[in-house]
């Protein structure tokens, strides 16, 4: 009960207080970003085995997590848990060192990990994954603690998980889950998360709310264009696609989405040349493309480059913080891709094509 009460308190909407400390925070974030794995290091990692990668990671910012978890895990499991724990602790640190408005915005943005973890728990129960398998994918970077999430991972069924979450803001959606409509529930959780962010943005007309809004709306564009690519490639109907689109994009407005929906896959590709991300993906797309991995990789690269450029224009704002968050998340994804690829004996070419460097 004490654990659940703690979660109830953490789940309440943040009310930011105090002075915004952007100058201090920007300095700290620059220092943290300087410690990210340099892009020149990835080719070296590609030539390493799992044990060598573990030793390399142990000599970086992940050392403490790897050292602590080495008592329980080894090999790929050790790396997975170490990466996830470091990511969670890094983002928790951002919340702790921030004050006022940036603290409020960071806290609300990182609620996406609460949604991620709930979806992970439901997927795990759906596929009869073990508690350990579910825990390996958890990232407690939001408001839900790892202890709380681990307890949920040990529940016998999805209905038990949902029952524990009855007092949360997610329950009105979760209670509609019947064991067969997982995709719909996940989609509704994502939309709820972004609606929450737009509510936060509307609380103030400050410059940083506007910058934060631009960042979020650009993120929605990337999510929507990836959804459109996947579903149009798969021949999914227009009505089914529209249910999965998230409102609020910057370039891909509701009106622009409506124009793209009826198009054939080939016409859809041709219609994208008017958008800012087109130059990033144009070489990767054509009607004969079997896999969309390269397209999605290029879209993520576009997002990272845009955030980095944006942060240089507004150095004392929320933007460099958001830039760091997505850069750190990308680093963890890259290290995970290399590790999983090596464990699965994938070719270097396949692994390299999935990396966002």
Coordinates of C-alpha atoms in Angstrom, one line a residue:
X1 CA 0.0 0.0 0.0
X2 CA 2.9 2.4 0.8
X3 CA 4.3 1.7 -2.6
X4 CA 1.0 2.4 -4.3
X5 CA 0.5 5.6 -2.3
X6 CA 3.9 6.8 -3.4
X7 CA 2.9 6.2 -7.0
X8 CA -0.4 8.1 -6.5
X9 CA 1.5 11.1 -5.2
X10 CA 4.1 11.0 -8.0
X11 CA 1.3 10.7 -10.6
X12 CA -0.2 14.0 -9.8
X13 CA 0.4 16.9 -12.1
X14 CA 3.5 18.8 -11.4
X15 CA 3.1 22.4 -10.2
X16 CA 6.4 24.2 -10.9
X17 CA 7.7 26.6 -8.4
X18 CA 10.8 28.8 -8.0
X19 CA 13.0 30.5 -10.6
X20 CA 13.8 28.9 -13.9
X21 CA 17.6 28.1 -13.9
X22 CA 18.3 27.8 -17.6
X23 CA 21.8 29.2 -17.5
X24 CA 22.9 26.8 -14.8
X25 CA 21.1 23.9 -16.5
X26 CA 22.5 24.6 -19.9
X27 CA 26.0 24.5 -18.5
X28 CA 25.4 21.2 -16.8
X29 CA 23.7 19.7 -19.9
X30 CA 26.6 20.8 -22.1
X31 CA 29.0 19.0 -19.8
X32 CA 26.8 15.9 -19.8
X33 CA 26.5 15.9 -23.6
X34 CA 30.3 16.1 -24.0
X35 CA 30.4 12.7 -22.3
X36 CA 28.3 10.9 -24.9
X37 CA 30.0 8.3 -27.0
X38 CA 31.7 10.0 -29.9
X39 CA 30.5 8.9 -33.4
X40 CA 34.0 7.9 -34.2
X41 CA 33.8 5.2 -31.5
X42 CA 31.0 3.2 -33.1
X43 CA 33.1 1.6 -35.9
X44 CA 35.4 0.3 -33.1
X45 CA 32.4 -1.1 -31.2
X46 CA 31.4 -2.9 -34.4
X47 CA 34.6 -4.9 -34.3
X48 CA 34.2 -6.0 -30.7
X49 CA 32.5 -9.0 -29.1
X50 CA 30.0 -8.9 -26.3
X51 CA 32.6 -9.1 -23.5
X52 CA 34.7 -6.4 -25.1
X53 CA 31.7 -4.1 -25.5
X54 CA 30.9 -4.7 -21.8
X55 CA 34.4 -3.7 -20.8
X56 CA 34.2 -0.6 -23.0
X57 CA 30.8 0.5 -21.5
X58 CA 32.2 -0.2 -18.1
X59 CA 34.9 2.5 -18.7
X60 CA 32.3 5.2 -19.7
X61 CA 29.4 6.9 -17.9
X62 CA 27.7 3.5 -17.5
X63 CA 30.4 2.2 -15.2
X64 CA 28.5 2.4 -11.9
X65 CA 25.4 0.7 -13.3
X66 CA 27.5 -2.1 -14.9
X67 CA 29.5 -2.6 -11.8
X68 CA 26.4 -2.9 -9.6
X69 CA 24.4 -5.1 -11.9
X70 CA 27.4 -7.4 -12.7
X71 CA 26.5 -9.3 -9.4
X72 CA 23.2 -10.3 -10.9
X73 CA 23.6 -10.3 -14.7
X74 CA 26.1 -11.1 -17.4
X75 CA 26.6 -10.7 -21.2
X76 CA 23.8 -9.1 -23.1
X77 CA 21.5 -9.0 -20.1
X78 CA 24.0 -7.0 -18.1
X79 CA 24.4 -4.5 -20.9
X80 CA 20.6 -4.2 -21.4
X81 CA 19.9 -3.6 -17.7
X82 CA 22.9 -1.3 -17.3
X83 CA 21.9 0.9 -20.3
X84 CA 18.3 1.2 -19.1
X85 CA 19.2 2.0 -15.5
X86 CA 21.7 4.6 -16.6
X87 CA 19.2 6.2 -18.9
X88 CA 16.6 6.4 -16.1
X89 CA 19.1 7.8 -13.6
X90 CA 20.4 10.3 -16.1
X91 CA 17.0 11.7 -16.8
X92 CA 16.1 11.6 -13.1
X93 CA 19.2 13.7 -12.5
X94 CA 17.9 16.3 -15.0
X95 CA 14.7 16.7 -13.0
X96 CA 16.7 17.0 -9.7
X97 CA 19.1 19.7 -11.0
X98 CA 16.3 21.8 -12.7
X99 CA 14.0 24.3 -11.2
X100 CA 10.8 26.2 -12.1
X101 CA 9.6 25.9 -15.7
X102 CA 12.4 23.6 -17.1
X103 CA 11.7 21.2 -14.2
X104 CA 8.0 21.2 -15.0
X105 CA 8.6 20.7 -18.8
X106 CA 11.2 17.9 -18.4
X107 CA 9.0 16.1 -15.8
X108 CA 6.0 16.2 -18.1
X109 CA 8.0 15.1 -21.2
X110 CA 9.5 12.2 -19.4
X111 CA 6.1 10.8 -18.7
X112 CA 6.5 9.1 -22.0
X113 CA 8.5 6.5 -20.1
X114 CA 5.5 5.8 -17.9
X115 CA 3.5 5.1 -21.0
X116 CA 6.3 3.0 -22.5
X117 CA 6.5 0.9 -19.3
X118 CA 2.8 0.3 -19.1
X119 CA 2.8 -0.8 -22.7
X120 CA 5.8 -3.0 -22.0
X121 CA 4.0 -4.7 -19.1
X122 CA 0.8 -5.3 -21.2
X123 CA 2.9 -6.7 -24.1
X124 CA 4.8 -8.9 -21.7
X125 CA 1.7 -10.4 -20.3
X126 CA 0.2 -10.7 -23.8
X127 CA 3.2 -12.8 -25.0
X128 CA 3.6 -14.7 -21.7
X129 CA 7.0 -13.2 -21.1
X130 CA 8.7 -13.9 -17.8
X131 CA 9.0 -11.2 -15.1
X132 CA 12.8 -11.0 -15.9
X133 CA 12.2 -10.5 -19.6
X134 CA 9.8 -7.7 -18.9
X135 CA 12.1 -6.1 -16.4
X136 CA 14.9 -6.0 -19.0
X137 CA 12.8 -3.6 -21.1
X138 CA 11.7 -1.3 -18.3
X139 CA 13.1 2.2 -18.1
X140 CA 12.1 4.0 -14.9
X141 CA 12.8 7.5 -16.2
X142 CA 9.3 8.8 -15.7
X143 CA 7.1 9.0 -12.5
X144 CA 6.8 5.2 -11.9
X145 CA 9.6 3.9 -9.8
X146 CA 11.6 0.7 -10.8
X147 CA 10.5 -1.0 -7.6
X148 CA 6.9 -0.4 -8.5
X149 CA 7.3 -1.5 -12.1
X150 CA 9.2 -4.6 -11.0
X151 CA 6.3 -5.5 -8.7
X152 CA 3.9 -5.2 -11.6
X153 CA 6.1 -7.3 -13.8
X154 CA 5.7 -10.1 -11.3
X155 CA 1.9 -10.1 -11.5
X156 CA 0.4 -13.2 -13.1
X157 CA -1.9 -11.5 -15.6
X158 CA -2.6 -8.2 -17.4
X159 CA -5.8 -7.8 -15.3
X160 CA -3.8 -7.8 -12.1
X161 CA -1.5 -5.2 -13.6
X162 CA -4.4 -3.0 -14.6
X163 CA -6.0 -3.5 -11.2
X164 CA -3.0 -2.0 -9.4
X165 CA -3.1 1.0 -11.8
X166 CA -6.8 1.7 -11.0
X167 CA -6.1 5.0 -9.2
X168 CA -3.9 6.4 -12.0
X169 CA -4.8 8.7 -14.9
X170 CA -4.2 5.8 -17.3
X171 CA -6.9 3.6 -15.8
X172 CA -9.9 4.9 -17.9
X173 CA -8.0 3.6 -21.0
X174 CA -6.5 0.5 -19.4
X175 CA -9.9 -0.7 -18.1
X176 CA -11.0 -1.1 -21.8
X177 CA -8.2 -3.6 -22.5
X178 CA -9.7 -7.1 -23.0
X179 CA -6.6 -9.0 -24.0
X180 CA -7.2 -8.7 -27.7
X181 CA -7.1 -4.9 -28.4
X182 CA -3.5 -4.1 -27.4
X183 CA -2.7 -2.0 -30.4
X184 CA -5.8 0.2 -29.8
X185 CA -4.9 0.7 -26.1
X186 CA -1.3 1.6 -26.9
X187 CA -2.5 4.1 -29.5
X188 CA -4.9 5.7 -27.0
X189 CA -2.1 5.9 -24.3
X190 CA 0.2 7.7 -26.8
X191 CA -2.5 10.2 -27.7
X192 CA -3.3 10.8 -24.0
X193 CA 0.4 11.5 -23.4
X194 CA 0.6 14.1 -26.2
X195 CA -2.7 15.7 -25.1
X196 CA -1.2 16.1 -21.7
X197 CA 1.9 17.8 -23.1
X198 CA -0.3 20.2 -25.1
X199 CA -2.2 21.0 -21.9
X200 CA 1.1 21.9 -20.3
X201 CA 2.1 24.0 -23.2
X202 CA -1.2 26.0 -23.0
X203 CA -0.6 26.9 -19.4
X204 CA 1.8 29.7 -20.3
X205 CA 2.7 31.9 -23.4
X206 CA 6.4 32.1 -22.4
X207 CA 9.1 31.8 -25.0
X208 CA 10.1 28.4 -23.7
X209 CA 6.6 27.0 -23.9
X210 CA 6.6 28.0 -27.6
X211 CA 10.0 26.4 -28.1
X212 CA 8.9 23.3 -26.3
X213 CA 5.8 23.2 -28.4
X214 CA 7.8 23.3 -31.6
X215 CA 10.0 20.5 -30.4
X216 CA 6.9 18.3 -29.4
X217 CA 5.1 19.1 -32.7
X218 CA 8.2 18.1 -34.7
X219 CA 8.4 14.9 -32.7
X220 CA 4.8 14.2 -33.6
X221 CA 5.6 14.8 -37.3
X222 CA 8.3 12.2 -37.2
X223 CA 6.0 9.7 -35.5
X224 CA 3.2 10.3 -37.9
X225 CA 5.3 10.0 -41.0
X226 CA 6.8 6.7 -39.8
X227 CA 3.2 5.5 -39.2
X228 CA 2.2 6.6 -42.7
X229 CA 5.1 4.8 -44.3
X230 CA 4.6 1.5 -42.4
X231 CA 0.8 1.4 -42.9
X232 CA 0.7 2.5 -46.5
X233 CA 3.5 0.1 -47.4
X234 CA 1.3 -2.6 -45.8
X235 CA -1.8 -1.6 -47.7
X236 CA -3.8 -0.6 -44.6
X237 CA -7.0 1.2 -45.3
X238 CA -7.4 4.9 -44.9
X239 CA -9.9 4.6 -42.1
X240 CA -7.5 2.4 -40.1
X241 CA -4.6 4.7 -40.6
X242 CA -6.4 7.9 -39.5
X243 CA -7.1 6.3 -36.1
X244 CA -3.4 5.9 -35.5
X245 CA -2.4 9.5 -36.4
X246 CA -1.5 11.8 -33.5
X247 CA -2.9 15.4 -33.9
X248 CA -0.7 18.4 -33.4
X249 CA 2.1 18.0 -35.9
X250 CA 4.2 21.1 -37.0
X251 CA 4.4 20.5 -40.8
X252 CA 2.0 17.5 -41.0
X253 CA -1.0 19.4 -39.9
X254 CA -4.4 17.7 -39.8
X255 CA -5.2 19.2 -43.2
X256 CA -1.9 18.0 -44.7
X257 CA -2.5 14.5 -43.3
X258 CA -5.9 14.4 -44.9
X259 CA -4.3 15.1 -48.2
X260 CA -1.8 12.3 -47.8
X261 CA -4.2 9.6 -46.7
X262 CA -6.0 8.8 -50.0
X263 CA -2.8 8.6 -52.0
X264 CA -1.3 5.4 -53.2
X265 CA 2.1 4.5 -51.8
X266 CA 4.0 5.8 -54.9
X267 CA 2.0 9.1 -54.9
X268 CA 2.5 9.4 -51.2
X269 CA 6.3 9.3 -51.6
X270 CA 6.2 11.9 -54.3
X271 CA 4.0 14.2 -52.2
X272 CA 6.6 14.3 -49.4
X273 CA 9.1 16.5 -51.4
X274 CA 7.6 19.7 -49.9
X275 CA 8.5 18.8 -46.4
X276 CA 11.7 19.7 -44.5
X277 CA 12.6 16.0 -43.8
X278 CA 12.5 15.1 -47.5
X279 CA 16.2 15.7 -48.2
X280 CA 17.0 13.4 -45.4
X281 CA 15.0 10.5 -46.7
X282 CA 14.8 11.0 -50.4
X283 CA 17.7 8.6 -51.2
X284 CA 16.2 5.9 -49.0
X285 CA 12.7 5.8 -50.4
X286 CA 11.3 4.3 -53.5
X287 CA 8.3 2.0 -54.3
X288 CA 10.5 -1.1 -54.4
X289 CA 12.0 -0.7 -51.0
X290 CA 11.4 -3.9 -49.0
X291 CA 12.4 -2.6 -45.6
X292 CA 11.7 0.8 -44.1
X293 CA 14.5 0.6 -41.6
X294 CA 16.7 2.9 -43.5
X295 CA 13.9 5.4 -43.9
X296 CA 13.2 5.4 -40.2
X297 CA 16.9 5.7 -39.4
X298 CA 17.1 8.8 -41.7
X299 CA 14.1 10.3 -40.0
X300 CA 15.6 10.0 -36.6
X301 CA 18.9 11.5 -37.9
X302 CA 16.8 14.4 -39.3
X303 CA 15.2 14.9 -35.8
X304 CA 18.6 14.8 -34.1
X305 CA 20.2 17.3 -36.5
X306 CA 17.2 19.7 -36.2
X307 CA 17.3 19.6 -32.4
X308 CA 21.0 20.2 -32.4
X309 CA 20.7 23.2 -34.8
X310 CA 17.8 24.5 -32.8
X311 CA 19.7 24.3 -29.5
X312 CA 22.5 26.5 -30.9
X313 CA 20.0 29.2 -31.8
X314 CA 18.5 29.2 -28.3
X315 CA 21.3 28.2 -26.0
X316 CA 19.7 29.4 -22.8
X317 CA 16.3 27.7 -23.1
X318 CA 14.6 24.4 -22.9
X319 CA 15.9 23.4 -26.3
X320 CA 19.4 22.3 -25.4
X321 CA 17.9 20.1 -22.6
X322 CA 15.5 18.4 -25.1
X323 CA 18.4 18.0 -27.5
X324 CA 20.4 16.2 -24.8
X325 CA 17.5 14.0 -23.9
X326 CA 17.0 12.7 -27.4
X327 CA 20.8 12.4 -28.0
X328 CA 21.2 10.4 -24.8
X329 CA 18.2 8.2 -25.8
X330 CA 19.8 7.7 -29.2
X331 CA 23.1 6.7 -27.7
X332 CA 21.4 4.0 -25.6
X333 CA 19.5 2.8 -28.7
X334 CA 22.7 2.6 -30.7
X335 CA 24.6 0.6 -28.0
X336 CA 21.6 -1.7 -27.7
X337 CA 21.4 -2.3 -31.4
X338 CA 25.1 -3.2 -31.6
X339 CA 24.8 -5.5 -28.6
X340 CA 21.6 -7.3 -29.8
X341 CA 23.0 -7.5 -33.3
X342 CA 26.2 -9.2 -32.1
X343 CA 24.3 -11.6 -29.9
X344 CA 22.1 -12.6 -32.8
X345 CA 25.1 -12.9 -35.2
X346 CA 23.8 -10.3 -37.6
X347 CA 26.1 -9.0 -40.2
X348 CA 27.9 -5.7 -39.7
X349 CA 26.1 -4.3 -42.6
X350 CA 22.7 -5.0 -41.1
X351 CA 23.7 -3.6 -37.7
X352 CA 25.3 -0.5 -39.3
X353 CA 22.1 0.3 -41.3
X354 CA 20.1 0.5 -38.0
X355 CA 22.5 2.8 -36.2
X356 CA 21.7 6.6 -36.0
X357 CA 25.1 8.3 -35.9

